[in-house]
Short mmCIF file of C-alpha atoms and ligand atoms in Angstrom, two decimals:
data_model
loop_
_atom_site.label_atom_id
_atom_site.label_comp_id
_atom_site.label_asym_id
_atom_site.label_seq_id
_atom_site.Cartn_x
_atom_site.Cartn_y
_atom_site.Cartn_z
CA MET A 28 -0.02 -0.11 0.00
CA THR A 29 1.48 3.50 -0.84
CA TRP A 30 -0.04 6.17 0.85
CA ASP A 31 -0.30 9.90 -0.32
CA ILE A 32 1.31 11.34 2.74
CA LEU A 33 2.95 9.92 5.83
CA ILE A 34 3.56 11.66 8.80
CA THR A 35 6.50 10.18 10.84
CA ASN A 36 8.19 10.64 14.27
CA ILE A 37 5.06 12.60 15.52
CA LYS A 38 6.13 13.63 19.40
CA GLY A 39 2.20 13.57 20.18
CA LEU A 40 -0.72 12.51 17.91
CA ALA A 41 -3.83 14.22 19.82
CA GLN A 42 -7.38 13.42 19.62
CA VAL A 43 -6.80 9.87 18.40
CA ARG A 44 -9.84 7.81 18.86
CA ASP A 45 -10.65 4.38 17.31
CA ASN A 46 -14.08 4.69 17.80
CA THR A 47 -15.58 8.45 18.22
CA PRO A 48 -17.96 9.38 20.94
CA SER A 49 -21.22 11.15 20.02
CA VAL A 50 -20.31 14.37 22.12
CA LEU A 51 -17.88 14.95 25.00
CA ALA A 52 -19.83 15.88 28.25
CA GLY A 53 -18.94 16.53 31.84
CA SER A 54 -15.86 14.65 33.20
CA ALA A 55 -15.35 13.07 29.82
CA MET A 56 -14.01 16.39 28.43
CA ALA A 57 -11.12 16.13 30.44
CA GLU A 58 -9.50 13.33 28.84
CA LEU A 59 -7.55 13.88 25.34
CA PRO A 60 -6.04 10.74 24.22
CA VAL A 61 -2.61 11.22 22.72
CA LEU A 62 -0.41 8.62 21.17
CA GLU A 63 3.16 9.50 21.56
CA ASN A 64 6.26 8.90 18.89
CA ALA A 65 3.49 8.02 16.31
CA TYR A 66 2.85 8.08 12.62
CA LEU A 67 -0.21 8.92 10.60
CA ALA A 68 -0.90 7.92 6.99
CA ILE A 69 -3.30 9.65 4.65
CA ALA A 70 -4.66 8.22 1.46
CA ASP A 71 -7.58 9.36 -0.87
CA GLY A 72 -8.32 12.50 1.38
CA LYS A 73 -8.90 10.22 4.42
CA ILE A 74 -6.95 9.05 7.48
CA ALA A 75 -5.65 5.53 6.24
CA ASP A 76 -3.88 4.60 9.42
CA TYR A 77 -1.91 5.57 12.46
CA GLY A 78 0.18 4.11 15.21
CA GLU A 79 3.47 3.94 17.12
CA MET A 80 6.41 4.55 15.25
CA GLN A 81 7.68 1.08 15.92
CA SER A 82 4.86 -0.46 14.58
CA LEU A 83 5.63 1.05 11.10
CA ALA A 84 6.68 -1.47 8.89
CA ASN A 85 8.16 -0.93 4.92
CA PRO A 86 6.68 2.57 4.85
CA SER A 87 5.96 3.64 1.38
CA ALA A 88 4.33 7.29 0.72
CA ASP A 89 4.21 9.61 -1.97
CA GLN A 90 5.21 12.40 0.54
CA ILE A 91 6.90 11.97 3.93
CA ILE A 92 6.75 14.34 6.34
CA ASP A 93 9.06 14.45 9.40
CA ALA A 94 7.16 15.73 12.47
CA LYS A 95 10.02 15.26 14.95
CA GLY A 96 9.41 17.35 17.91
CA ARG A 97 5.91 18.26 16.64
CA PHE A 98 2.45 17.52 17.70
CA VAL A 99 -0.29 16.78 15.36
CA PHE A 100 -4.08 17.05 16.05
CA PRO A 101 -7.31 17.13 13.98
CA SER A 102 -8.02 20.47 12.50
CA PHE A 103 -10.24 22.65 14.43
CA VAL A 104 -13.94 22.74 13.72
CA ASP A 105 -15.38 26.17 14.02
CA SER A 106 -19.35 25.93 14.50
CA HIS A 107 -20.28 29.39 14.62
CA THR A 108 -19.27 32.28 12.18
CA HIS A 109 -20.05 35.30 10.28
CA LEU A 110 -17.38 34.80 8.09
CA VAL A 111 -19.11 36.41 5.00
CA PHE A 112 -19.07 40.08 5.65
CA ALA A 113 -18.38 43.03 3.53
CA ALA A 114 -15.97 44.95 5.47
CA SER A 115 -14.26 45.71 8.95
CA ARG A 116 -15.54 48.08 11.65
CA GLU A 117 -12.58 49.28 13.52
CA GLU A 118 -14.25 52.62 13.69
CA GLU A 119 -16.71 51.05 16.18
CA PHE A 120 -13.91 49.44 18.09
CA VAL A 121 -12.59 52.91 19.10
CA MET A 122 -15.84 54.11 20.01
CA LYS A 123 -16.11 51.04 22.33
CA ILE A 124 -12.78 51.76 23.74
CA LYS A 125 -14.17 55.22 24.52
CA GLY A 126 -16.90 53.73 26.44
CA ALA A 127 -19.87 53.16 24.11
CA SER A 128 -21.66 49.74 24.73
CA TYR A 129 -22.45 47.37 21.87
CA ALA A 130 -26.20 48.21 22.46
CA GLU A 131 -25.66 51.74 22.34
CA ILE A 132 -23.53 51.54 19.11
CA ALA A 133 -26.35 49.47 17.40
CA ALA A 134 -28.93 51.98 18.29
CA LYS A 135 -27.00 54.44 16.58
CA GLY A 136 -27.38 52.61 13.34
CA GLY A 137 -24.01 51.18 13.91
CA GLY A 138 -23.52 47.44 14.56
CA ILE A 139 -25.28 44.92 12.28
CA LEU A 140 -27.06 47.58 10.37
CA ASN A 141 -23.90 49.19 9.54
CA SER A 142 -22.25 45.68 8.07
CA ALA A 143 -25.70 45.30 6.15
CA GLN A 144 -25.45 48.68 4.36
CA LYS A 145 -21.98 47.90 3.48
CA LEU A 146 -23.00 44.22 2.29
CA GLN A 147 -25.91 45.45 0.31
CA ARG A 148 -23.73 47.72 -1.90
CA MET A 149 -21.23 45.06 -2.73
CA SER A 150 -21.55 42.78 -5.72
CA GLU A 151 -21.66 38.90 -4.69
CA ASP A 152 -18.23 38.45 -6.70
CA GLU A 153 -16.56 40.94 -4.66
CA LEU A 154 -18.25 39.59 -1.35
CA TYR A 155 -16.91 36.06 -2.45
CA GLU A 156 -13.12 37.46 -3.14
CA ARG A 157 -13.23 38.98 0.18
CA SER A 158 -14.64 36.09 2.03
CA LEU A 159 -12.34 33.71 0.38
CA VAL A 160 -9.34 35.49 1.85
CA ARG A 161 -10.83 34.98 5.22
CA ALA A 162 -11.56 31.37 4.44
CA PHE A 163 -7.64 30.86 3.80
CA GLU A 164 -6.77 32.82 6.67
CA ILE A 165 -8.65 30.39 8.94
CA MET A 166 -7.43 27.25 7.10
CA LYS A 167 -3.89 28.48 7.84
CA THR A 168 -4.70 28.75 11.34
CA GLY A 169 -5.81 25.29 11.47
CA THR A 170 -9.52 25.45 10.80
CA GLY A 171 -10.81 22.71 8.62
CA ALA A 172 -14.68 22.86 8.88
CA VAL A 173 -16.82 25.77 9.42
CA GLU A 174 -20.22 26.84 10.00
CA ILE A 175 -21.06 30.20 8.05
CA LYS A 176 -24.23 32.34 9.02
CA SER A 177 -26.15 34.99 6.97
CA GLY A 178 -27.52 37.90 8.38
CA TYR A 179 -25.73 40.87 7.17
CA GLY A 180 -28.12 41.01 4.18
CA LEU A 181 -31.44 41.70 5.68
CA THR A 182 -33.26 41.99 2.44
CA VAL A 183 -34.49 38.70 0.47
CA GLU A 184 -31.92 39.34 -2.36
CA ASP A 185 -28.83 40.35 0.09
CA GLU A 186 -29.57 37.30 2.26
CA LEU A 187 -29.44 35.03 -0.50
CA LYS A 188 -26.27 36.60 -1.97
CA MET A 189 -24.60 36.07 1.30
CA LEU A 190 -25.73 32.28 1.66
CA ARG A 191 -24.65 31.64 -2.16
CA VAL A 192 -21.21 33.19 -1.32
CA ALA A 193 -20.93 30.72 1.69
CA ARG A 194 -21.93 27.64 -0.27
CA LYS A 195 -19.48 28.70 -3.01
CA ILE A 196 -16.61 28.86 -0.47
CA GLY A 197 -17.82 25.27 0.42
CA ARG A 198 -17.58 24.00 -3.19
CA GLU A 199 -14.21 26.21 -4.19
CA THR A 200 -12.25 25.72 -1.16
CA PRO A 201 -11.10 22.49 0.80
CA LEU A 202 -13.19 23.60 3.83
CA LYS A 203 -16.21 21.80 5.10
CA VAL A 204 -18.77 24.39 5.20
CA LYS A 205 -22.37 24.21 6.63
CA THR A 206 -24.77 27.30 6.33
CA THR A 207 -27.04 28.92 8.41
CA PHE A 208 -29.81 31.54 7.53
CA LEU A 209 -29.96 34.18 10.13
CA GLY A 210 -32.35 36.92 8.49
CA ALA A 211 -33.52 37.44 12.01
CA HIS A 212 -30.04 39.24 13.10
CA ALA A 213 -31.53 42.54 13.45
CA VAL A 214 -34.53 44.94 11.87
CA PRO A 215 -33.69 46.87 9.17
CA LYS A 216 -34.50 50.64 9.69
CA SER A 217 -36.83 50.73 6.80
CA LEU A 218 -39.41 48.15 8.33
CA THR A 219 -41.17 47.57 11.46
CA LYS A 220 -40.22 44.55 13.18
CA ASP A 221 -43.56 42.67 12.86
CA LYS A 222 -43.23 43.34 9.21
CA TYR A 223 -39.38 42.49 9.06
CA ILE A 224 -40.52 39.29 10.60
CA GLN A 225 -43.18 38.68 8.33
CA LEU A 226 -40.68 38.96 5.58
CA VAL A 227 -38.35 36.73 7.07
CA ILE A 228 -41.22 33.97 7.47
CA GLU A 229 -43.16 34.42 4.30
CA GLU A 230 -40.19 35.35 1.62
CA MET A 231 -36.75 34.73 2.97
CA ILE A 232 -37.08 31.32 4.13
CA PRO A 233 -39.00 29.77 1.37
CA ALA A 234 -36.50 31.56 -1.34
CA VAL A 235 -33.50 30.33 0.89
CA ALA A 236 -35.06 26.65 0.92
CA GLU A 237 -35.89 26.97 -2.90
CA GLU A 238 -32.31 27.19 -3.58
CA LYS A 239 -31.04 24.98 -0.80
CA LEU A 240 -29.00 27.48 0.52
CA ALA A 241 -29.04 26.89 4.27
CA ASP A 242 -28.61 23.93 6.76
CA TYR A 243 -29.69 25.54 9.82
CA ILE A 244 -31.70 28.43 11.06
CA ASP A 245 -30.50 30.91 13.53
CA VAL A 246 -31.98 33.93 15.51
CA PHE A 247 -30.15 36.73 17.49
CA CYS A 248 -32.40 36.01 20.55
CA GLU A 249 -31.58 39.18 22.71
CA GLU A 250 -33.28 42.33 24.29
CA GLY A 251 -33.42 44.94 21.41
CA PHE A 252 -33.32 42.31 18.81
CA PHE A 253 -35.83 39.29 18.96
CA SER A 254 -37.72 37.78 21.70
CA PRO A 255 -37.95 34.28 22.64
CA GLY A 256 -41.69 34.38 21.39
CA GLU A 257 -40.30 35.62 17.89
CA THR A 258 -37.43 33.30 17.93
CA GLU A 259 -39.75 30.71 18.12
CA GLN A 260 -42.11 31.66 15.50
CA ILE A 261 -39.00 32.01 13.04
CA CYS A 262 -37.28 29.05 13.83
CA GLU A 263 -40.49 26.94 13.54
CA ALA A 264 -41.17 28.43 10.09
CA GLY A 265 -37.57 27.28 9.27
CA LYS A 266 -37.85 23.80 10.69
CA LYS A 267 -40.93 23.56 8.01
CA PHE A 268 -38.08 23.67 5.43
CA GLY A 269 -35.69 21.18 7.14
CA MET A 270 -33.64 23.82 8.67
CA ARG A 271 -32.87 22.78 12.42
CA PRO A 272 -32.40 25.81 14.87
CA ARG A 273 -29.15 27.02 16.27
CA ILE A 274 -29.70 30.30 18.33
CA HIS A 275 -27.83 33.25 19.48
CA ALA A 276 -28.75 33.03 23.26
CA ASN A 277 -27.93 35.12 26.22
CA GLN A 278 -25.01 37.07 24.98
CA LEU A 279 -26.06 40.40 26.49
CA HIS A 280 -29.07 39.48 28.90
CA ARG A 281 -30.88 36.68 30.58
CA SER A 282 -33.34 36.64 27.63
CA GLY A 283 -34.61 33.26 27.63
CA GLY A 284 -33.07 32.24 24.69
CA VAL A 285 -31.39 29.07 26.04
CA GLN A 286 -34.97 27.87 27.38
CA VAL A 287 -36.62 28.52 23.70
CA GLY A 288 -33.45 26.91 22.32
CA VAL A 289 -33.91 23.61 24.32
CA LYS A 290 -37.76 23.72 23.42
CA LEU A 291 -37.16 24.00 19.83
CA ASN A 292 -34.79 21.04 19.97
CA ALA A 293 -31.80 23.44 18.76
CA ILE A 294 -28.70 21.76 17.59
CA SER A 295 -26.66 24.36 19.78
CA VAL A 296 -27.36 27.43 21.89
CA ASP A 297 -24.26 29.88 21.34
CA HIS A 298 -22.84 32.47 23.44
CA LEU A 299 -24.08 32.11 26.99
CA GLU A 300 -22.33 34.80 28.76
CA ASN A 301 -25.49 35.42 30.75
CA ILE A 302 -26.94 32.33 32.27
CA GLY A 303 -27.26 30.65 35.50
CA GLU A 304 -28.95 27.66 37.17
CA GLU A 305 -31.98 27.61 35.32
CA GLU A 306 -30.27 27.60 31.98
CA ILE A 307 -28.01 25.07 32.84
CA LYS A 308 -31.24 23.00 34.28
CA ALA A 309 -32.90 23.40 30.99
CA LEU A 310 -29.87 22.23 28.96
CA GLN A 311 -29.80 19.01 31.12
CA SER A 312 -33.09 17.81 29.74
CA SER A 313 -32.14 18.19 26.09
CA SER A 314 -29.40 17.22 23.60
CA THR A 315 -28.70 20.98 22.61
CA ILE A 316 -24.95 21.67 22.97
CA PRO A 317 -24.01 24.61 24.71
CA THR A 318 -21.49 26.69 22.71
CA ALA A 319 -19.04 29.47 24.15
CA LEU A 320 -17.64 32.10 21.94
CA PRO A 321 -14.69 33.36 24.03
CA GLY A 322 -13.47 35.74 21.17
CA ALA A 323 -16.80 37.83 21.60
CA ALA A 324 -16.80 37.97 25.26
CA PHE A 325 -13.04 39.10 25.16
CA PHE A 326 -13.51 41.68 22.30
CA LEU A 327 -16.71 42.98 24.17
CA ASN A 328 -15.33 43.08 27.48
CA LEU A 329 -18.18 40.78 28.75
CA SER A 330 -18.06 38.13 31.47
CA TYR A 331 -17.54 34.76 30.22
CA PRO A 332 -19.81 31.49 30.37
CA PRO A 333 -19.53 29.66 33.45
CA ALA A 334 -17.68 26.73 31.75
CA ARG A 335 -16.92 24.99 34.86
CA ASP A 336 -20.69 24.93 36.01
CA ILE A 337 -21.87 23.72 32.51
CA MET A 338 -19.29 21.03 32.63
CA ASN A 339 -19.99 20.01 36.37
CA ALA A 340 -23.59 19.65 35.45
CA GLY A 341 -22.54 16.85 33.16
CA LEU A 342 -23.12 19.00 30.13
CA PRO A 343 -20.77 19.19 26.70
CA LEU A 344 -19.48 22.39 25.90
CA ALA A 345 -18.09 23.60 22.51
CA ILE A 346 -15.95 26.49 21.59
CA ALA A 347 -16.35 28.42 18.29
CA SER A 348 -14.72 31.83 17.13
CA ASP A 349 -17.86 33.77 16.23
CA TYR A 350 -15.68 35.42 13.68
CA ASN A 351 -17.22 38.51 12.65
CA PRO A 352 -16.72 42.16 12.13
CA GLY A 353 -18.37 43.72 15.13
CA SER A 354 -17.91 41.41 18.08
CA SER A 355 -15.14 38.97 17.24
CA PRO A 356 -12.85 39.83 14.57
CA SER A 357 -10.98 36.70 14.56
CA GLY A 358 -11.15 33.49 13.21
CA ASN A 359 -7.91 31.98 15.11
CA MET A 360 -9.36 28.91 17.00
CA SER A 361 -5.80 28.51 18.93
CA LEU A 362 -6.70 31.90 20.42
CA MET A 363 -10.16 30.85 21.32
CA VAL A 364 -8.80 27.82 23.00
CA ALA A 365 -6.22 30.02 24.84
CA LEU A 366 -8.99 32.33 26.04
CA ALA A 367 -11.28 29.32 27.09
CA CYS A 368 -8.32 28.07 29.04
CA VAL A 369 -7.39 31.68 30.76
CA LYS A 370 -10.61 33.40 31.08
CA MET A 371 -13.08 30.25 31.38
CA ARG A 372 -10.52 28.01 33.47
CA MET A 373 -10.98 25.29 31.16
CA THR A 374 -7.92 22.87 30.92
CA PRO A 375 -6.25 22.46 27.67
CA GLU A 376 -7.58 19.03 27.29
CA GLU A 377 -11.11 20.31 27.78
CA ALA A 378 -10.73 23.19 25.31
CA PHE A 379 -9.39 21.10 22.68
CA ASN A 380 -12.05 18.64 23.01
CA ALA A 381 -14.47 21.34 22.95
CA ALA A 382 -13.05 23.21 19.85
CA THR A 383 -12.83 19.51 17.86
CA ILE A 384 -15.28 16.73 18.64
CA ASN A 385 -17.99 18.99 20.39
CA THR A 386 -18.08 21.45 17.47
CA ALA A 387 -18.11 18.70 15.00
CA ALA A 388 -21.19 17.21 16.96
CA ALA A 389 -22.61 20.82 16.75
CA MET A 390 -22.15 20.64 13.06
CA GLU A 391 -23.35 17.10 12.71
CA ILE A 392 -20.08 16.05 11.05
CA LEU A 393 -18.54 14.04 13.73
CA GLU A 394 -18.85 11.04 11.16
CA THR A 395 -15.97 12.64 9.39
CA HIS A 396 -14.53 15.25 11.44
CA GLY A 397 -13.50 16.17 14.84
CA SER A 398 -10.97 13.39 15.60
CA ILE A 399 -8.02 11.43 14.30
CA THR A 400 -9.95 8.29 13.50
CA ARG A 401 -9.47 5.84 10.53
CA GLY A 402 -11.98 6.72 7.67
CA LYS A 403 -12.25 10.44 8.77
CA THR A 404 -11.76 13.37 6.28
CA ALA A 405 -7.64 13.69 6.36
CA ASN A 406 -7.89 17.18 8.19
CA VAL A 407 -5.08 17.85 10.64
CA CYS A 408 -2.71 20.46 11.91
CA ILE A 409 0.94 20.02 12.36
CA THR A 410 2.46 22.26 14.87
CA LYS A 411 5.88 23.98 15.25
CA PRO A 412 8.36 21.94 17.53
CA ILE A 413 6.61 22.50 21.02
CA PRO A 414 7.04 20.98 24.37
CA THR A 415 3.60 20.19 24.95
CA LEU A 416 0.26 20.59 23.62
CA SER A 417 -0.81 22.92 26.59
CA TYR A 418 2.14 25.01 25.12
CA ILE A 419 -0.38 26.40 22.43
CA PRO A 420 -2.98 28.01 24.88
CA TYR A 421 0.22 28.87 27.13
CA SER A 422 1.64 31.03 24.54
CA PHE A 423 -1.45 32.53 23.50
CA GLY A 424 -1.36 34.65 20.30
CA ALA A 425 1.57 32.82 18.83
CA GLN A 426 1.17 30.97 15.51
CA LEU A 427 2.18 27.51 16.34
CA VAL A 428 -0.04 25.56 13.94
CA ASP A 429 2.82 25.43 11.21
CA GLN A 430 1.19 23.09 8.46
CA VAL A 431 -2.22 22.28 7.85
CA ILE A 432 -3.43 19.27 5.78
CA ILE A 433 -7.29 19.60 4.49
CA ASN A 434 -8.92 16.93 2.70
CA GLY A 435 -5.69 15.16 2.40
CA ALA A 436 -3.80 18.18 0.57
CA LEU A 437 -1.46 20.56 2.27
CA ILE A 438 -2.43 24.10 2.42
CA GLY A 439 -0.07 26.44 0.92
O1 LIG B 20 -22.54 36.78 17.36
N1 LIG B 20 -24.58 38.64 18.30
C1 LIG B 20 -25.01 38.81 17.29
N2 LIG B 20 -24.20 38.77 16.06
C2 LIG B 20 -22.77 38.79 16.03
C3 LIG B 20 -22.44 40.18 16.14
C4 LIG B 20 -22.72 40.86 15.03
C5 LIG B 20 -22.20 42.21 14.69
O2 LIG B 20 -22.05 43.11 15.75
O3 LIG B 20 -21.85 42.28 13.35
C6 LIG B 20 -22.15 38.03 17.24
O4 LIG B 20 -21.71 38.51 18.16
FE1 LIG B 21 -22.64 35.11 16.27
#
């Protein structure tokens, strides 16, 4: 057997599992299996084999990568992004530094409406080109699968435009992409909320479904945006077209978003900066995956989700980037893992599990992604020489992912 790529002398092959669990919850999150002095073989875009170096007999491969002193782990799965957007918003960043709150900026026509205005004026081709740059940026920092939301269009045509761009990224790059319709992200100035909800339900959802542009439906369930009742109404409409809900919940207030997410059988509820015992209790009676977005909590200077309480309650926890121009202008998952460790007191093992297996579960791609398992898609990160895997979150901000293989091909 000749493999396409053989990685040898791996100091530690992390997240290696012969059988993948469905999701990692509670104390199971603390265990990250690592095979020392290992090899990994790739063929036809899949993980063909792995094991200890001493068991590697007569290796034959088109390309051999010597990973002496390096760790190899499955590429990150980023289950919550707004990767498709027109332009950055660093002017609001400066306003925030000077004391304006997220809600105040939004009320002044900044925030999501600012991004929508810029996106509405941009052609689909240019939007694609700009988003493609970000897609390669995140691949190079180790992301191999990504969820991408709409929500900066806010008109039928512009929401479709965003989702077409997201789908094209999935077709034209090695990234595994799942898409989410987030028409209910904000209410445009030209319409009342009731009229806009009507537009979302009666026109946007059917049009998105017609072109098969979205796998999921999301709502920004938040005071000043959409209430739990409205969230339910919109998600129920999406469900009729096969879009399973995933919800922006409890970012700025205890908005009831978690409870409505559980009621809707959402695949995940994301943000969770403002949750307590009630929300945790609701999650315990569900299969909804709580997801923290530490980049957004960091950037907006918010409190962080109570990760330890969530895990102590026997729940899973996923970590995603929320890459977007307003509240988390970074899609660097190593940094998200570092923030999870430093600010949410997760161990590196818990954080790596949260950003690989649990986000893969939250994207419903665990059969193919999230772990080093025979037959799964060959999506792996090779680090620079480092002493331990914990060194990655420890030296936060450093780019320690050196080489990335996605779908069995090295990303240049
Ligand atoms: O996930 N919370 C809502 N949406 C984004 C931010 C959107 C923006 O400010 O552009 C988020 O944080
Ligand atoms: Fe978000």
